[in-house]
Coordinates of C-alpha atoms in Angstrom, one line a residue:
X1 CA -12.8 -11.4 49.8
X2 CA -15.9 -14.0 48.8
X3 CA -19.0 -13.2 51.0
X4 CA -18.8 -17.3 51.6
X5 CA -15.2 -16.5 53.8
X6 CA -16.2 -17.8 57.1
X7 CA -14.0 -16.8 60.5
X8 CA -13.4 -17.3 64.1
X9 CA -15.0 -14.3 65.2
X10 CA -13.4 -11.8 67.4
X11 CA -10.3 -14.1 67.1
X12 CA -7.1 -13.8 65.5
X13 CA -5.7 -16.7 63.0
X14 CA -2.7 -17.7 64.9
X15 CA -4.3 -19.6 67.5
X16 CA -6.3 -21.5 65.5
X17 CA -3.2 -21.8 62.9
X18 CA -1.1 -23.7 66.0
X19 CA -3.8 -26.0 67.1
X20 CA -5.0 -27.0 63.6
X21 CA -0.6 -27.4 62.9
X22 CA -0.7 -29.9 65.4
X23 CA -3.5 -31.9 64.4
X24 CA -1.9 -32.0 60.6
X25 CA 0.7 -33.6 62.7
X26 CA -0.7 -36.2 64.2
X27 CA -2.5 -36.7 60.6
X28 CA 1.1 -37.4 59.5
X29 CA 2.2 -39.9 62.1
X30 CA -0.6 -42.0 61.6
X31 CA -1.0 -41.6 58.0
X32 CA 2.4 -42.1 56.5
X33 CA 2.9 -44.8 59.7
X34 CA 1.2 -46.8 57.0
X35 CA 4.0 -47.0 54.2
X36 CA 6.3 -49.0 56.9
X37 CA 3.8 -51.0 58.1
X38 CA 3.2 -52.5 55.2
X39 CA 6.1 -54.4 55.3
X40 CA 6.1 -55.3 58.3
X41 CA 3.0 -56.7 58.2
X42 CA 3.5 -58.5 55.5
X43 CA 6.5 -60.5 56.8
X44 CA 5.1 -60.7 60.3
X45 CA 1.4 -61.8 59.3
X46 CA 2.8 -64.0 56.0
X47 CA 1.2 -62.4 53.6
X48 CA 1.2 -61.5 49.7
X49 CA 1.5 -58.0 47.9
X50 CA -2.1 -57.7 47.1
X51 CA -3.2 -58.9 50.7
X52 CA -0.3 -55.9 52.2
X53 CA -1.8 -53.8 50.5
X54 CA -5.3 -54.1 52.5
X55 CA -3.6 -51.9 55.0
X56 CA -4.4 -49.0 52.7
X57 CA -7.8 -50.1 51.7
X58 CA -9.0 -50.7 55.8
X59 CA -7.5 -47.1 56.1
X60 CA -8.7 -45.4 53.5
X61 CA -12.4 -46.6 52.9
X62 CA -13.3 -45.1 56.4
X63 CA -13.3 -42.1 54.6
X64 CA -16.2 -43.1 52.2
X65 CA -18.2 -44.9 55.2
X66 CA -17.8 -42.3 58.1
X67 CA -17.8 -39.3 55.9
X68 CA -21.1 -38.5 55.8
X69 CA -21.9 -39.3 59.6
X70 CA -19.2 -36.9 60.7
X71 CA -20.7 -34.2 58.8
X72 CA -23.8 -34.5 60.4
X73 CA -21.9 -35.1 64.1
X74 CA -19.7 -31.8 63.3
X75 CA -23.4 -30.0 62.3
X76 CA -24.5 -31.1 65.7
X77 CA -21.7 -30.6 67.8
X78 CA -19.1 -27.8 66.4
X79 CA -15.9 -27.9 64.7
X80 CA -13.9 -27.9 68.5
X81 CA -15.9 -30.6 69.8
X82 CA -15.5 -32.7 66.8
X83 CA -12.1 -32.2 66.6
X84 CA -11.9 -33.7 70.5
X85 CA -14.1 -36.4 69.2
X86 CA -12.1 -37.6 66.4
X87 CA -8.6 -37.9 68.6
X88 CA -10.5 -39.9 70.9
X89 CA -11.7 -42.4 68.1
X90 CA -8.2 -42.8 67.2
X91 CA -7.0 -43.2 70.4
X92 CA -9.5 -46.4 70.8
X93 CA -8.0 -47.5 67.6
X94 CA -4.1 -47.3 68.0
X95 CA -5.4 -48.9 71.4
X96 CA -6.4 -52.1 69.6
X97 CA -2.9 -52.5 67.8
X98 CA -2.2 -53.9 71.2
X99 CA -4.1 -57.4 71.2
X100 CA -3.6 -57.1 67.5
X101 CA 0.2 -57.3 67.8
X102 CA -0.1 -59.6 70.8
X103 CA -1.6 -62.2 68.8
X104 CA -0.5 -61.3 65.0
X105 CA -4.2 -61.7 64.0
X106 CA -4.1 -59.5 60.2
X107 CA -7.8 -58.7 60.4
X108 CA -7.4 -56.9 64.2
X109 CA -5.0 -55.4 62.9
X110 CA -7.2 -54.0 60.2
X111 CA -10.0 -53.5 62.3
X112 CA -7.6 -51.1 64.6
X113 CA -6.4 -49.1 60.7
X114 CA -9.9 -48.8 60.1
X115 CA -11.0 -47.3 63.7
X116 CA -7.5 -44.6 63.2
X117 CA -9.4 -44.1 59.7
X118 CA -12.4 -43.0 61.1
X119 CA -11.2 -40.2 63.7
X120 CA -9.1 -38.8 60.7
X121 CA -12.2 -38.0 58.8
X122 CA -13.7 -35.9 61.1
X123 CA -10.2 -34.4 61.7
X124 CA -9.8 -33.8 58.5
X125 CA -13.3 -33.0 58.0
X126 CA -13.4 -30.5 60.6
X127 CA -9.7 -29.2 60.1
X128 CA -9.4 -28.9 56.3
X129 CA -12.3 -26.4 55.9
X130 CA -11.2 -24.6 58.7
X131 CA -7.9 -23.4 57.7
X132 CA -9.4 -22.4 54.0
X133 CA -12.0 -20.2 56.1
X134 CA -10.1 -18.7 58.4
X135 CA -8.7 -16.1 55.9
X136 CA -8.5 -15.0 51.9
X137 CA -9.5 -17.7 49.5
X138 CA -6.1 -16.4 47.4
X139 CA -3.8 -17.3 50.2
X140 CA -5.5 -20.7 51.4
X141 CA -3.4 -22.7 49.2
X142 CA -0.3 -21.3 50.7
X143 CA -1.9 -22.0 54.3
X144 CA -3.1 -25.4 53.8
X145 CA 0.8 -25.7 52.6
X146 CA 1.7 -24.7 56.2
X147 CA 0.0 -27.4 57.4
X148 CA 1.3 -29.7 54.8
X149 CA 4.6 -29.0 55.9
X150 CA 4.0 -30.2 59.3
X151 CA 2.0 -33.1 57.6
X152 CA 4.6 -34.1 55.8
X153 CA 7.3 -33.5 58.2
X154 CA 5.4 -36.1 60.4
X155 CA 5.4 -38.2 57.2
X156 CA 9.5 -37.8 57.1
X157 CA 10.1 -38.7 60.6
X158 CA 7.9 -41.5 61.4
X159 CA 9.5 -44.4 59.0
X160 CA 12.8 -43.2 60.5
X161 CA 11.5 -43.8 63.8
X162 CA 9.6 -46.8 62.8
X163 CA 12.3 -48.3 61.5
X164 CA 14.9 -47.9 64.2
X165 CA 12.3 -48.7 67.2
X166 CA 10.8 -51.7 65.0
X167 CA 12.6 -52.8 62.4
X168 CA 16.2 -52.9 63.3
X169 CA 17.8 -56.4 62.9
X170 CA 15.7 -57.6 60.2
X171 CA 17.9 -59.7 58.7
X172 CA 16.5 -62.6 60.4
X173 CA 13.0 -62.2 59.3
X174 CA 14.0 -62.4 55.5
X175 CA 12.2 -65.3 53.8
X176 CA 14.8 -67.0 53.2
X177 CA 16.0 -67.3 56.9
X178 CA 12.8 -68.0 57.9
X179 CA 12.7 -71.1 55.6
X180 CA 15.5 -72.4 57.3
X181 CA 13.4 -72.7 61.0
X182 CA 11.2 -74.9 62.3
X183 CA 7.4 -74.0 62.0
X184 CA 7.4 -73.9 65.9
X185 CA 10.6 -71.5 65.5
X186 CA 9.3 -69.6 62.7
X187 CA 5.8 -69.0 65.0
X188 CA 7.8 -67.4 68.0
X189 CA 10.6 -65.2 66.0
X190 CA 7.1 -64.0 64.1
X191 CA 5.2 -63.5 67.5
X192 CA 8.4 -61.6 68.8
X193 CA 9.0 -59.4 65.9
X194 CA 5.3 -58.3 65.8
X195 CA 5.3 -57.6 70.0
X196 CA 7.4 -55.0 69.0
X197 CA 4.0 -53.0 68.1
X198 CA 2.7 -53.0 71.3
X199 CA 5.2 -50.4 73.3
X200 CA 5.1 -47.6 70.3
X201 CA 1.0 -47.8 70.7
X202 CA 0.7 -47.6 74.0
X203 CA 2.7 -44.3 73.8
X204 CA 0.2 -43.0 70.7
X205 CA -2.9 -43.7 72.5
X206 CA -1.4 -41.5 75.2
X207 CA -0.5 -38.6 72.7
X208 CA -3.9 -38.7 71.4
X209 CA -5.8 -38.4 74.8
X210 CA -3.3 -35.6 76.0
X211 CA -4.3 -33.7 72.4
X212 CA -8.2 -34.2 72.9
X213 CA -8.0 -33.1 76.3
X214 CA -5.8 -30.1 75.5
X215 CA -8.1 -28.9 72.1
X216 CA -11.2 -29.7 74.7
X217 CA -9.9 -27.3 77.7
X218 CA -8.4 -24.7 74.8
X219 CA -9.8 -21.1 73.3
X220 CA -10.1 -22.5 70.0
X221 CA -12.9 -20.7 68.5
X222 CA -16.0 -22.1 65.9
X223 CA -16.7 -20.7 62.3
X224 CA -19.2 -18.0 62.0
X225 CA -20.4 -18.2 58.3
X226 CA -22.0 -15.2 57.2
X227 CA -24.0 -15.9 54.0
X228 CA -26.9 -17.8 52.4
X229 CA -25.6 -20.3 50.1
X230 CA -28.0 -22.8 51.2
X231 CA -30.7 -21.2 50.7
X232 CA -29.4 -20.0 47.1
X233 CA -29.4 -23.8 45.4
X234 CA -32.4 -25.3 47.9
X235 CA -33.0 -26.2 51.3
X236 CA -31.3 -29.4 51.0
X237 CA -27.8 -29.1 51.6
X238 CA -27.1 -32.8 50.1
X239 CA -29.5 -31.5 46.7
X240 CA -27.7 -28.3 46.9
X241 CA -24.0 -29.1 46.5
X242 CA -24.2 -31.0 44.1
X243 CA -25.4 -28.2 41.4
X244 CA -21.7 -27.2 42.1
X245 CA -19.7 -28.9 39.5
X246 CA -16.6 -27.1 40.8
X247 CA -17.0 -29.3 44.0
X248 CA -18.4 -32.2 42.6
X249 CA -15.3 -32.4 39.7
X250 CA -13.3 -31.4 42.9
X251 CA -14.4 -34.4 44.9
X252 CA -13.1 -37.0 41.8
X253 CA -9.7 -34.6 41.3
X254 CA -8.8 -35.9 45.1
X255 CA -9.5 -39.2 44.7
X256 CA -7.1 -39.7 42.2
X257 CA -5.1 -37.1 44.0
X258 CA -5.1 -38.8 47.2
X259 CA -4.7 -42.7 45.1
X260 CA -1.4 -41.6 43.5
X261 CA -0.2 -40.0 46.7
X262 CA -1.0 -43.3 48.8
X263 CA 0.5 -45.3 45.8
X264 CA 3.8 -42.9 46.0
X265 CA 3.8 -43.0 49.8
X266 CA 3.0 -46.7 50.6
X267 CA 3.9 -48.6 48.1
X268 CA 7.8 -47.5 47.9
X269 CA 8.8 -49.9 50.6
X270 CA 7.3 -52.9 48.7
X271 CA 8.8 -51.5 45.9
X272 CA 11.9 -50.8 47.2
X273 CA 12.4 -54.3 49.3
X274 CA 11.3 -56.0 45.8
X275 CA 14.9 -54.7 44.7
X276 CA 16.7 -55.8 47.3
X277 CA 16.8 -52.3 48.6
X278 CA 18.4 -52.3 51.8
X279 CA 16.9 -49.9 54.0
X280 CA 13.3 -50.5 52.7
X281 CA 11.1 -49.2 55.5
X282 CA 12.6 -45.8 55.4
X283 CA 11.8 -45.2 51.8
X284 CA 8.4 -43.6 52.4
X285 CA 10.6 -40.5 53.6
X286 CA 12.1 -40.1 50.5
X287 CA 9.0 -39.1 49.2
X288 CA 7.7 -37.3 52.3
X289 CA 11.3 -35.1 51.8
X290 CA 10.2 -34.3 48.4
X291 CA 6.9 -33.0 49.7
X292 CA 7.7 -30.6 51.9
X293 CA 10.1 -29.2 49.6
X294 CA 7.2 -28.9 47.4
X295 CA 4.8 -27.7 50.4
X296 CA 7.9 -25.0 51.0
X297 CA 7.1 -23.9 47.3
X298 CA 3.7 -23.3 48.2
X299 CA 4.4 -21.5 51.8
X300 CA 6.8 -18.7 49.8
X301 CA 5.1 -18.8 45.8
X302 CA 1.6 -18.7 46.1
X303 CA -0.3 -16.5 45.7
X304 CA 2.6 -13.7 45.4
X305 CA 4.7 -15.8 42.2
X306 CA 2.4 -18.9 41.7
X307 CA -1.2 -18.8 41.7
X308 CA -3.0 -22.0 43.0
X309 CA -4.2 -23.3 39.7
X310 CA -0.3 -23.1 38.1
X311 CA 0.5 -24.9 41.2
X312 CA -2.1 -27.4 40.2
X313 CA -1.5 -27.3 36.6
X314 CA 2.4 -27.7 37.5
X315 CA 1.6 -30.7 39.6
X316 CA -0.4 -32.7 37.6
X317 CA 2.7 -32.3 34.4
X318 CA 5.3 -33.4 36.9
X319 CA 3.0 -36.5 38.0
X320 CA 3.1 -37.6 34.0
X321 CA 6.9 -36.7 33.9
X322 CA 7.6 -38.7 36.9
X323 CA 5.5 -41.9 36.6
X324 CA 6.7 -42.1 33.1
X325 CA 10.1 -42.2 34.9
X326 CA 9.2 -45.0 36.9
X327 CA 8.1 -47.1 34.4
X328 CA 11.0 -46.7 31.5
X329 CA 13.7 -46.0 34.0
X330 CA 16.4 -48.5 35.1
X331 CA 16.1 -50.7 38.6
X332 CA 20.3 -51.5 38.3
X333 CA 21.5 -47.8 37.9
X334 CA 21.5 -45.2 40.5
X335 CA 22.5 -42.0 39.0
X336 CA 19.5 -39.7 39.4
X337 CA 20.0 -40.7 43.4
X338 CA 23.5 -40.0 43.0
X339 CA 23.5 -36.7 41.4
X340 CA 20.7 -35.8 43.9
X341 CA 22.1 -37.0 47.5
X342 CA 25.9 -38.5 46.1
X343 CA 27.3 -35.5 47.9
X344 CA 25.0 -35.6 51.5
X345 CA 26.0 -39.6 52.4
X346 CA 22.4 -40.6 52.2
X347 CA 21.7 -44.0 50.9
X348 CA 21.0 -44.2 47.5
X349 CA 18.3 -45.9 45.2
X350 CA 18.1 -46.9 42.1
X351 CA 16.5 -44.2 39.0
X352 CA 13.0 -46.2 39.0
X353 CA 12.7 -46.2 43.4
X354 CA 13.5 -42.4 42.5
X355 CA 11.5 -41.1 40.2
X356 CA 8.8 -42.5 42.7
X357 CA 9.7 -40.6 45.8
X358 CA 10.1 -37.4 43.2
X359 CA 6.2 -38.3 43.4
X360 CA 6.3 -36.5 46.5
X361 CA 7.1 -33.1 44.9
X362 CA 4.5 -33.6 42.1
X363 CA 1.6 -34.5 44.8
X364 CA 2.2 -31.5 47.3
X365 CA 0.6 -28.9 45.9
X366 CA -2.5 -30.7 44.5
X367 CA -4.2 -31.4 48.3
X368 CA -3.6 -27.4 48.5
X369 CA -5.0 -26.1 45.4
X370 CA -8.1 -28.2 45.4
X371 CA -9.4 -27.5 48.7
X372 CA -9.8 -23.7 48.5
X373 CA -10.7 -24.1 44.3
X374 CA -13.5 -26.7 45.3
X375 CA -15.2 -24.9 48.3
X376 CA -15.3 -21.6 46.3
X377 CA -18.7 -19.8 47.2
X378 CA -20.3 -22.6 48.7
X379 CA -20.6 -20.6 52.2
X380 CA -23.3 -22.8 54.6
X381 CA -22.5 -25.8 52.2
X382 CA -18.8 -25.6 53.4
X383 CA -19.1 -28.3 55.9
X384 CA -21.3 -30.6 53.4
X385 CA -18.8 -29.5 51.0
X386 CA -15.6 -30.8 53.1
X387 CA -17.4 -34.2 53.9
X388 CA -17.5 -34.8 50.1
X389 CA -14.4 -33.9 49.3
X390 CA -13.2 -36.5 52.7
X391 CA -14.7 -39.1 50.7
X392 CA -12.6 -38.3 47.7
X393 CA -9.9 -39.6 50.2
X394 CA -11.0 -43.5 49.2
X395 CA -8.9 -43.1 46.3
X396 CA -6.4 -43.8 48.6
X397 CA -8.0 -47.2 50.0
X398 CA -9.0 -48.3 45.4
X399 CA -6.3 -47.5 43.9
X400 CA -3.3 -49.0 45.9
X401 CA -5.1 -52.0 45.3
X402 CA -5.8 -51.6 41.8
X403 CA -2.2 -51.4 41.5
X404 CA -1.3 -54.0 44.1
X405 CA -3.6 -56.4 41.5
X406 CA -1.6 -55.4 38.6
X407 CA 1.6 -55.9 40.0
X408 CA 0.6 -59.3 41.4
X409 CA -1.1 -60.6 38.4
X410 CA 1.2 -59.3 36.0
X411 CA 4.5 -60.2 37.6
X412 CA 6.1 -56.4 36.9
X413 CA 5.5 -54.4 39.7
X414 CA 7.7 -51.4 37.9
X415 CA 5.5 -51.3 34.7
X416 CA 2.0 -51.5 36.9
X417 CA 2.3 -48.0 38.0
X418 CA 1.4 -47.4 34.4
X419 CA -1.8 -46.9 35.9
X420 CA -0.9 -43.3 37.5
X421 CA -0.9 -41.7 34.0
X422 CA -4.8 -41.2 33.9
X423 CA -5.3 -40.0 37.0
X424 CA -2.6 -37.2 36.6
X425 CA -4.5 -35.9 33.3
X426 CA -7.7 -35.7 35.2
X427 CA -5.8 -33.4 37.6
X428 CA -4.5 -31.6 34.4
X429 CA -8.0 -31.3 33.0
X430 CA -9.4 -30.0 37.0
X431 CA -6.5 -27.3 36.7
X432 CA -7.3 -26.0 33.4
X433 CA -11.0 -25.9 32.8
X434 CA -12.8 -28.1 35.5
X435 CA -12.2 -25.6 38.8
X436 CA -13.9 -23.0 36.5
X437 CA -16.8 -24.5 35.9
X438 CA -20.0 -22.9 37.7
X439 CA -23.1 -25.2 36.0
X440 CA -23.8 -28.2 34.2
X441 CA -24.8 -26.4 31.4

């Protein structure tokens, strides 16, 4: 084991393993919460693709502007306490869904995505780093899959949920029966539809106080690092991380990592309800299915039959294969969907809505492998390390709208995910030959 392995001292994993499993929950609910939300918004606020798809962007960029405060707030006050910290900056924001749904006002509603945004990153500043340290570097790719599991398995459930508690009886709210009402009619079935918010918030700012008090009141114990890595590249952590190329090519590999992801995830209910797709707001768990069934290749392959930069390598070929699939496959026929789930009675989706969700499977293992590959021997520098790599995270607040521009202005939202296909060869390029990489020179 690397002399840069930090642990909970006098501790075993499993404790730490169950508390950080829960908080990758909650990362899911109110991450993947996002993909039907979109929709909703969009028909309950009146808006266009491009203006939805600022839901992603209010989320996402709180990773770039709170990034670097929460690594100096987890310096100060400790992984536990920043943990607590985060769930009760989430809880404030889920909180202002409330008024935001009360009145249908889009940019409270933003305000409250941002806010959720902002305790994730120290979550997921604190959390991420943890479970890489807490045992071999080999293995933390098949940890971190763990965790993705439960992720993910939040990602599965909550449009399922969402859709039933929110979005059942839609029918009314399609454009073209709203044309048909008065403005004065069309104003309250809108203010209706979007009070439907405010009961499933009130119960998540709950959750979230319960699980700060809990982490605050439990045994959970802090990193001990036990090397010098600071020390070995300068006395400035912000100088000294950056003569890691590993982490720096690491921090551009999840952007585009985390862009594709959001685009898979969020954008499949536009997508979807574009096509006349029925049962749009449950599409993001199509792709959340296909995750975990790639997270459960990580949990039983690696490091025994997979090491983590196959799984990366892997990943990054499947992302081509499958956006390429997107693009040149056909929107009328359904028979990938039908050879996949023809025999379980699940709806099925046309070949192109496919190939997206099969997105899922291709994205899994990249979050995984990165992680572990990028904080390799930076020891001290781990929690500077982990706020950079956060901020790789905005890919998931650009992109979405780089392809919510090219769908809008183009008129083909099908061909626009054209854009995908360079980000997945930067991956490919990370796997091979850019994790290796030690100096600039």
């Amino acid at each position: 084991m690397d002399a840069s392995v930090a642990r909970p001292v006098n501790h075993s994993s499993v404790l730490p393993m169950t508390i950080i499993g829960v908080l990758f929950f909650i990362f899911g609910f109110v991450t993947w919460l996002n993909g039907s939300l979109i929709p909703f918004l969009k028909i309950v606020c009146e808006l266009n693709e491009f203006q939805a798809l600022l839901v992603t962007f209010a989320f996402y960029i709180a990773y770039v502007v709170m990034a670097l405060p929460m690594s100096f707030v987890l310096n100060k006050v400790g992984y536990k306490n920043g943990m607590v910290l985060g769930l009760l900056i989430m809880a404030v924001g889920a909180i202002l869904f409330i008024p935001a749904a009360q009145t249908s006002h889009y940019a409270l509603f933003l305000a409250g995505l941002f806010i959720l945004g902002t305790g994730l990153t120290i979550l997921q500043t604190a959390s991420n780093p943890y479970i890489v340290c807490i045992g071999p570097r080999e293995s933390a790719a098949m940890r971190i899959s763990i965790m993705g599991l439960v992720n993910k398995g939040a990602g599965f459930v909550v449009p399922l949920i969402f859709t039933a508690w929110v979005l059942t009886g839609m029918e009314q709210f399609s454009a073209e029966a709203l044309a048909l009402l008065t403005e004065a009619e069309r104003n309250t079935q809108l203010a209706a539809l979007s009070n439907r918010l405010v009961t499933p918030y009130i119960y998540m700012t709950v959750a979230l106080l319960i699980l700060a008090a809990f982490i605050k009141l439990s045994p959970l114990p802090e990193l001990d690092f036990n090397d010098s890595a600071t020390e070995k590249a300068g006395a400035d952590p912000w100088t000294a991380v950056f003569s890691h190329p590993q982490l720096v090519l690491g921090v551009v590999a999840l952007f585009v990592y985390v862009g594709v992801e959001v685009i898979a995830g969020d954008t499949i209910g536009l997508y979807g309800q574009g096509l006349g797709v029925a049962h749009f707001g449950a599409l993001t768990s199509y792709t959340m299915a296909f995750m975990v069934f790639g997270y459960l290749v990580g949990v039983f392959c690696i490091p025994k039959y997979l090491s983590q930069e196959r799984a990366l390598q892997g990943s990054a070929i499947f992302g081509l294969l499958f956006t390429l699939g997107i693009m040149f496959s056909s929107a009328d026929s359904s028979l990938l969907a039908d050879v996949l789930f023809g025999w379980s009675g699940i709806p099925v989706v046309p070949n192109t809505v496919m190939f997206l969700a099969l997105l899922g499977f291709a994205n899994a293992l990249v979050w995984p492998a990165v992680w572990p590959l990028s904080l390799q021997g930076l020891g001290k520098l781990t929690s500077t390390g982990s706020a950079l790599l956060i901020m790789g995270i905005a890919g998931g607040a650009i992109l979405p709208m780089v392809y919510g521009y090219l769908a809008h202005s183009s008129g083909n939202s099908q061909f626009a995910y054209w854009m995908m296909l360079p980000c997945y060869l930067y991956i490919l390029f990370y796997a091979f030959k850019g994790h290796k990489l030690r100096s600039w020179r």
